[in-house]
Amino acid sequence: MNFDGFSIELSALSLPPSLLAIALALYTRNVLLSLFSGIVLGVLILNNFSLASSFIATFELFFSMLSESWILKTLAFAILVGSIMELIEKSGGIEGFVDFMQNRAGLVSSPRSALVLSYIIGVVIFVESSITSLIAGAVGRPFCKKYKIPSAKLAFVCDSTSAPISSLIVLNGWGALLLGLITTQVALNSIDVNPLSLLLDAVLYNFYAIIALVVTFAAIWFNIDIGAMKNAKPAIVEKPHGDIKHASMFYMVLPILLMIALVFLFMYITGGGDMLKGSGSSSIFYTMLSTLVFMLFYYVGTKNMSFKVWSKISFDGALKLFPIAVILLFAFAIGEVITTLKTGQYLASLVNENMSIYLLAGVIFLLGAIISFSTGTSWGTFSIMIPVAVPMAVAMDANIALCIGAVISGGVFGDHCSPISDTTIISAMASDCELIEHVNTQMPYALISGVAAFILFILFSLMK
């Protein structure tokens, strides 16, 4: 639902829905209740607190959400992930993979090497942040159980490599969006610079993403547990009912390799030959669906399991992650409400055009982080803040690339911390970690990276 009939002026009244959702999520740990409360409050504001109109608008909102193809594909992605992960587990491929990595190849022999493996996977797969989190989590989960590593720490590694690396290596949808926004601003502000060159320069100033990757690696290598991570409990090892099935590691490796290959292929296909223009939601959906079909023929064809068993396991896995799909739906719904309330635009309007040039990049970074945290979307933050940041940088003769880098960093920082962000939700899901535990345990590391990034933005502004 686009709320086309509603008009709202920029005001502080746009803030309570997102603040309520975030505060309730952190306090009650009930994500669905928190998101729904934020949605209801937002709809009430949009309808001048008319209960009848708000009830109808809420129903229409969810109906419209379920009419959007990209939303349906993303929800299906979450459910299909459950089927695929359950099939891999029940096939015995995980045990085969653990045996190979630990006993034959000798690549994983400790909690540190187990997490480093997930970290490397998170860095190498940069094409789509959701797939990055999913695969890094899928590979890391069996080792978390083996070495009693908290699921929260794996979720931290998955989340801290997905969006940061996607925003640094921009040969993906992130790059396409940013290049489009920058190209528009270059034309509107008559800037004599190549948009692609400006984007590449801005990426070098993406301090938060760079520092987050360094901090994450340091936390893994030196086993640094701070804040809530100190109390994170090891992954629960469920006692098997009967003998544990051992099979070839290829029952795990081949589906994952196929996922990596297919997401590149579908990004290329949906982009009409240009991977930068590919649809992320369509690509991950088609990737999961194709992988599931492949697993049907592979598992049943090699007599790893019967078709009846394959079907039952697929259904059970989908059922396990259905609640995650509902959380994603609610996250998308509150995002629509917050967009209609113009929360991001209101926060952007608070920037004082008369501020010191030396504070500009730092303030843009902080404001971008607040918007992204409140709305749960880094891409939405880019769309709001780049049209604000570039004209201000031009008017104040500031470093344009630095200011764009501040927007990117702020968007990733806020999204990284937000409990209503889809990447946060998917990282928790992929690691089998409770969402609010993931948010609480990751926050201290993100804040360290955020503070360091802010300082660097101020220092580089002084070098102008």
PDB file of N, CA and C in Angstrom, residues 356-415:
ATOM      1  N   SER A 356      29.924  23.958  10.224  1.00  0.00           N
ATOM      2  CA  SER A 356      31.317  24.010   9.797  1.00  0.00           C
ATOM      3  C   SER A 356      31.591  22.924   8.768  1.00  0.00           C
ATOM      4  N   ILE A 357      32.402  23.257   7.788  1.00  0.00           N
ATOM      5  CA  ILE A 357      32.777  22.303   6.751  1.00  0.00           C
ATOM      6  C   ILE A 357      33.511  21.113   7.355  1.00  0.00           C
ATOM      7  N   TYR A 358      34.176  21.347   8.484  1.00  0.00           N
ATOM      8  CA  TYR A 358      34.959  20.288   9.123  1.00  0.00           C
ATOM      9  C   TYR A 358      34.078  19.262   9.846  1.00  0.00           C
ATOM     10  N   LEU A 359      32.825  19.623  10.080  1.00  0.00           N
ATOM     11  CA  LEU A 359      31.897  18.707  10.747  1.00  0.00           C
ATOM     12  C   LEU A 359      30.944  18.023   9.774  1.00  0.00           C
ATOM     13  N   LEU A 360      30.923  18.512   8.523  1.00  0.00           N
ATOM     14  CA  LEU A 360      29.914  18.068   7.569  1.00  0.00           C
ATOM     15  C   LEU A 360      29.904  16.549   7.374  1.00  0.00           C
ATOM     16  N   ALA A 361      31.048  15.963   7.038  1.00  0.00           N
ATOM     17  CA  ALA A 361      31.086  14.521   6.771  1.00  0.00           C
ATOM     18  C   ALA A 361      30.709  13.724   8.016  1.00  0.00           C
ATOM     19  N   GLY A 362      31.171  14.160   9.183  1.00  0.00           N
ATOM     20  CA  GLY A 362      30.846  13.457  10.426  1.00  0.00           C
ATOM     21  C   GLY A 362      29.364  13.500  10.730  1.00  0.00           C
ATOM     22  N   VAL A 363      28.748  14.662  10.511  1.00  0.00           N
ATOM     23  CA  VAL A 363      27.306  14.811  10.772  1.00  0.00           C
ATOM     24  C   VAL A 363      26.501  13.988   9.769  1.00  0.00           C
ATOM     25  N   ILE A 364      26.924  13.990   8.512  1.00  0.00           N
ATOM     26  CA  ILE A 364      26.243  13.183   7.490  1.00  0.00           C
ATOM     27  C   ILE A 364      26.299  11.705   7.870  1.00  0.00           C
ATOM     28  N   PHE A 365      27.450  11.258   8.353  1.00  0.00           N
ATOM     29  CA  PHE A 365      27.611   9.867   8.789  1.00  0.00           C
ATOM     30  C   PHE A 365      26.647   9.539   9.928  1.00  0.00           C
ATOM     31  N   LEU A 366      26.599  10.400  10.949  1.00  0.00           N
ATOM     32  CA  LEU A 366      25.725  10.146  12.100  1.00  0.00           C
ATOM     33  C   LEU A 366      24.252  10.173  11.698  1.00  0.00           C
ATOM     34  N   LEU A 367      23.893  11.130  10.865  1.00  0.00           N
ATOM     35  CA  LEU A 367      22.499  11.240  10.443  1.00  0.00           C
ATOM     36  C   LEU A 367      22.091  10.041   9.592  1.00  0.00           C
ATOM     37  N   GLY A 368      22.987   9.620   8.705  1.00  0.00           N
ATOM     38  CA  GLY A 368      22.718   8.433   7.901  1.00  0.00           C
ATOM     39  C   GLY A 368      22.526   7.199   8.773  1.00  0.00           C
ATOM     40  N   ALA A 369      23.341   7.096   9.828  1.00  0.00           N
ATOM     41  CA  ALA A 369      23.230   5.960  10.749  1.00  0.00           C
ATOM     42  C   ALA A 369      21.896   5.978  11.480  1.00  0.00           C
ATOM     43  N   ILE A 370      21.460   7.152  11.915  1.00  0.00           N
ATOM     44  CA  ILE A 370      20.185   7.288  12.636  1.00  0.00           C
ATOM     45  C   ILE A 370      19.017   6.918  11.720  1.00  0.00           C
ATOM     46  N   ILE A 371      19.060   7.415  10.485  1.00  0.00           N
ATOM     47  CA  ILE A 371      17.987   7.114   9.535  1.00  0.00           C
ATOM     48  C   ILE A 371      17.941   5.614   9.239  1.00  0.00           C
ATOM     49  N   SER A 372      19.109   5.035   8.997  1.00  0.00           N
ATOM     50  CA  SER A 372      19.170   3.609   8.668  1.00  0.00           C
ATOM     51  C   SER A 372      18.730   2.744   9.848  1.00  0.00           C
ATOM     52  N   PHE A 373      19.150   3.131  11.048  1.00  0.00           N
ATOM     53  CA  PHE A 373      18.750   2.393  12.247  1.00  0.00           C
ATOM     54  C   PHE A 373      17.241   2.475  12.456  1.00  0.00           C
ATOM     55  N   SER A 374      16.680   3.648  12.215  1.00  0.00           N
ATOM     56  CA  SER A 374      15.249   3.875  12.444  1.00  0.00           C
ATOM     57  C   SER A 374      14.378   3.220  11.386  1.00  0.00           C
ATOM     58  N   THR A 375      14.887   3.151  10.157  1.00  0.00           N
ATOM     59  CA  THR A 375      14.078   2.620   9.056  1.00  0.00           C
ATOM     60  C   THR A 375      14.440   1.183   8.706  1.00  0.00           C
ATOM     61  N   GLY A 376      15.610   0.716   9.134  1.00  0.00           N
ATOM     62  CA  GLY A 376      16.018  -0.652   8.866  1.00  0.00           C
ATOM     63  C   GLY A 376      16.459  -0.892   7.437  1.00  0.00           C
ATOM     64  N   THR A 377      16.825   0.177   6.712  1.00  0.00           N
ATOM     65  CA  THR A 377      17.244   0.000   5.324  1.00  0.00           C
ATOM     66  C   THR A 377      18.406   0.915   4.967  1.00  0.00           C
ATOM     67  N   SER A 378      19.509   0.326   4.536  1.00  0.00           N
ATOM     68  CA  SER A 378      20.654   1.118   4.094  1.00  0.00           C
ATOM     69  C   SER A 378      20.377   1.710   2.710  1.00  0.00           C
ATOM     70  N   TRP A 379      19.725   0.945   1.836  1.00  0.00           N
ATOM     71  CA  TRP A 379      19.440   1.449   0.498  1.00  0.00           C
ATOM     72  C   TRP A 379      18.485   2.647   0.545  1.00  0.00           C
ATOM     73  N   GLY A 380      17.496   2.572   1.431  1.00  0.00           N
ATOM     74  CA  GLY A 380      16.593   3.708   1.591  1.00  0.00           C
ATOM     75  C   GLY A 380      17.339   4.930   2.101  1.00  0.00           C
ATOM     76  N   THR A 381      18.296   4.704   2.989  1.00  0.00           N
ATOM     77  CA  THR A 381      19.111   5.801   3.518  1.00  0.00           C
ATOM     78  C   THR A 381      19.943   6.447   2.413  1.00  0.00           C
ATOM     79  N   PHE A 382      20.527   5.616   1.550  1.00  0.00           N
ATOM     80  CA  PHE A 382      21.292   6.163   0.429  1.00  0.00           C
ATOM     81  C   PHE A 382      20.396   7.055  -0.441  1.00  0.00           C
ATOM     82  N   SER A 383      19.184   6.569  -0.704  1.00  0.00           N
ATOM     83  CA  SER A 383      18.255   7.301  -1.578  1.00  0.00           C
ATOM     84  C   SER A 383      17.831   8.630  -0.968  1.00  0.00           C
ATOM     85  N   ILE A 384      17.788   8.687   0.361  1.00  0.00           N
ATOM     86  CA  ILE A 384      17.399   9.926   1.047  1.00  0.00           C
ATOM     87  C   ILE A 384      18.591  10.880   1.193  1.00  0.00           C
ATOM     88  N   MET A 385      19.731  10.330   1.585  1.00  0.00           N
ATOM     89  CA  MET A 385      20.846  11.170   2.009  1.00  0.00           C
ATOM     90  C   MET A 385      21.770  11.650   0.895  1.00  0.00           C
ATOM     91  N   ILE A 386      21.941  10.874  -0.164  1.00  0.00           N
ATOM     92  CA  ILE A 386      22.835  11.336  -1.234  1.00  0.00           C
ATOM     93  C   ILE A 386      22.297  12.600  -1.895  1.00  0.00           C
ATOM     94  N   PRO A 387      20.979  12.711  -2.155  1.00  0.00           N
ATOM     95  CA  PRO A 387      20.461  13.976  -2.691  1.00  0.00           C
ATOM     96  C   PRO A 387      20.587  15.140  -1.702  1.00  0.00           C
ATOM     97  N   VAL A 388      20.782  14.863  -0.426  1.00  0.00           N
ATOM     98  CA  VAL A 388      20.988  15.904   0.578  1.00  0.00           C
ATOM     99  C   VAL A 388      22.480  16.243   0.699  1.00  0.00           C
ATOM    100  N   ALA A 389      23.314  15.207   0.734  1.00  0.00           N
ATOM    101  CA  ALA A 389      24.743  15.381   1.008  1.00  0.00           C
ATOM    102  C   ALA A 389      25.501  16.025  -0.145  1.00  0.00           C
ATOM    103  N   VAL A 390      25.218  15.612  -1.372  1.00  0.00           N
ATOM    104  CA  VAL A 390      25.987  16.112  -2.514  1.00  0.00           C
ATOM    105  C   VAL A 390      25.796  17.619  -2.729  1.00  0.00           C
ATOM    106  N   PRO A 391      24.555  18.133  -2.766  1.00  0.00           N
ATOM    107  CA  PRO A 391      24.394  19.584  -2.916  1.00  0.00           C
ATOM    108  C   PRO A 391      25.045  20.381  -1.775  1.00  0.00           C
ATOM    109  N   MET A 392      24.973  19.854  -0.554  1.00  0.00           N
ATOM    110  CA  MET A 392      25.607  20.538   0.579  1.00  0.00           C
ATOM    111  C   MET A 392      27.120  20.564   0.419  1.00  0.00           C
ATOM    112  N   ALA A 393      27.685  19.456  -0.029  1.00  0.00           N
ATOM    113  CA  ALA A 393      29.132  19.399  -0.243  1.00  0.00           C
ATOM    114  C   ALA A 393      29.560  20.378  -1.332  1.00  0.00           C
ATOM    115  N   VAL A 394      28.757  20.472  -2.393  1.00  0.00           N
ATOM    116  CA  VAL A 394      29.062  21.402  -3.487  1.00  0.00           C
ATOM    117  C   VAL A 394      28.972  22.842  -2.996  1.00  0.00           C
ATOM    118  N   ALA A 395      27.906  23.165  -2.266  1.00  0.00           N
ATOM    119  CA  ALA A 395      27.696  24.534  -1.777  1.00  0.00           C
ATOM    120  C   ALA A 395      28.787  24.972  -0.801  1.00  0.00           C
ATOM    121  N   MET A 396      29.295  24.030  -0.005  1.00  0.00           N
ATOM    122  CA  MET A 396      30.303  24.350   1.005  1.00  0.00           C
ATOM    123  C   MET A 396      31.724  24.081   0.520  1.00  0.00           C
ATOM    124  N   ASP A 397      31.858  23.670  -0.762  1.00  0.00           N
ATOM    125  CA  ASP A 397      33.156  23.346  -1.341  1.00  0.00           C
ATOM    126  C   ASP A 397      33.873  22.281  -0.514  1.00  0.00           C
ATOM    127  N   ALA A 398      33.108  21.288  -0.082  1.00  0.00           N
ATOM    128  CA  ALA A 398      33.667  20.190   0.703  1.00  0.00           C
ATOM    129  C   ALA A 398      34.063  19.047  -0.231  1.00  0.00           C
ATOM    130  N   ASN A 399      34.700  18.054   0.312  1.00  0.00           N
ATOM    131  CA  ASN A 399      35.110  16.874  -0.443  1.00  0.00           C
ATOM    132  C   ASN A 399      33.866  16.037  -0.739  1.00  0.00           C
ATOM    133  N   ILE A 400      33.421  16.026  -2.001  1.00  0.00           N
ATOM    134  CA  ILE A 400      32.176  15.353  -2.366  1.00  0.00           C
ATOM    135  C   ILE A 400      32.277  13.848  -2.140  1.00  0.00           C
ATOM    136  N   ALA A 401      33.405  13.252  -2.545  1.00  0.00           N
ATOM    137  CA  ALA A 401      33.577  11.803  -2.377  1.00  0.00           C
ATOM    138  C   ALA A 401      33.553  11.421  -0.900  1.00  0.00           C
ATOM    139  N   LEU A 402      34.140  12.259  -0.055  1.00  0.00           N
ATOM    140  CA  LEU A 402      34.149  11.991   1.392  1.00  0.00           C
ATOM    141  C   LEU A 402      32.730  12.011   1.946  1.00  0.00           C
ATOM    142  N   CYS A 403      31.927  12.973   1.497  1.00  0.00           N
ATOM    143  CA  CYS A 403      30.548  13.080   1.978  1.00  0.00           C
ATOM    144  C   CYS A 403      29.693  11.903   1.503  1.00  0.00           C
ATOM    145  N   ILE A 404      29.915  11.452   0.256  1.00  0.00           N
ATOM    146  CA  ILE A 404      29.193  10.278  -0.234  1.00  0.00           C
ATOM    147  C   ILE A 404      29.631   9.040   0.544  1.00  0.00           C
ATOM    148  N   GLY A 405      30.933   8.944   0.822  1.00  0.00           N
ATOM    149  CA  GLY A 405      31.441   7.838   1.640  1.00  0.00           C
ATOM    150  C   GLY A 405      30.805   7.835   3.020  1.00  0.00           C
ATOM    151  N   ALA A 406      30.554   9.044   3.556  1.00  0.00           N
ATOM    152  CA  ALA A 406      29.903   9.157   4.865  1.00  0.00           C
ATOM    153  C   ALA A 406      28.472   8.648   4.811  1.00  0.00           C
ATOM    154  N   VAL A 407      27.779   8.905   3.687  1.00  0.00           N
ATOM    155  CA  VAL A 407      26.412   8.399   3.517  1.00  0.00           C
ATOM    156  C   VAL A 407      26.413   6.870   3.488  1.00  0.00           C
ATOM    157  N   ILE A 408      27.326   6.304   2.694  1.00  0.00           N
ATOM    158  CA  ILE A 408      27.401   4.838   2.582  1.00  0.00           C
ATOM    159  C   ILE A 408      27.720   4.218   3.942  1.00  0.00           C
ATOM    160  N   SER A 409      28.722   4.787   4.621  1.00  0.00           N
ATOM    161  CA  SER A 409      29.123   4.264   5.928  1.00  0.00           C
ATOM    162  C   SER A 409      27.990   4.361   6.939  1.00  0.00           C
ATOM    163  N   GLY A 410      27.322   5.502   6.973  1.00  0.00           N
ATOM    164  CA  GLY A 410      26.219   5.688   7.911  1.00  0.00           C
ATOM    165  C   GLY A 410      25.082   4.728   7.642  1.00  0.00           C
ATOM    166  N   GLY A 411      24.773   4.515   6.353  1.00  0.00           N
ATOM    167  CA  GLY A 411      23.704   3.595   5.991  1.00  0.00           C
ATOM    168  C   GLY A 411      24.002   2.171   6.426  1.00  0.00           C
ATOM    169  N   VAL A 412      25.240   1.741   6.217  1.00  0.00           N
ATOM    170  CA  VAL A 412      25.636   0.384   6.601  1.00  0.00           C
ATOM    171  C   VAL A 412      25.690   0.251   8.121  1.00  0.00           C
ATOM    172  N   PHE A 413      26.209   1.271   8.807  1.00  0.00           N
ATOM    173  CA  PHE A 413      26.319   1.257  10.273  1.00  0.00           C
ATOM    174  C   PHE A 413      24.948   1.112  10.936  1.00  0.00           C
ATOM    175  N   GLY A 414      24.012   1.985  10.563  1.00  0.00           N
ATOM    176  CA  GLY A 414      22.673   1.936  11.159  1.00  0.00           C
ATOM    177  C   GLY A 414      21.944   0.648  10.848  1.00  0.00           C
ATOM    178  N   ASP A 415      22.056   0.200   9.601  1.00  0.00           N
ATOM    179  CA  ASP A 415      21.418  -1.041   9.183  1.00  0.00           C
ATOM    180  C   ASP A 415      22.015  -2.226   9.936  1.00  0.00           C
TER     181      ASP A 415
END
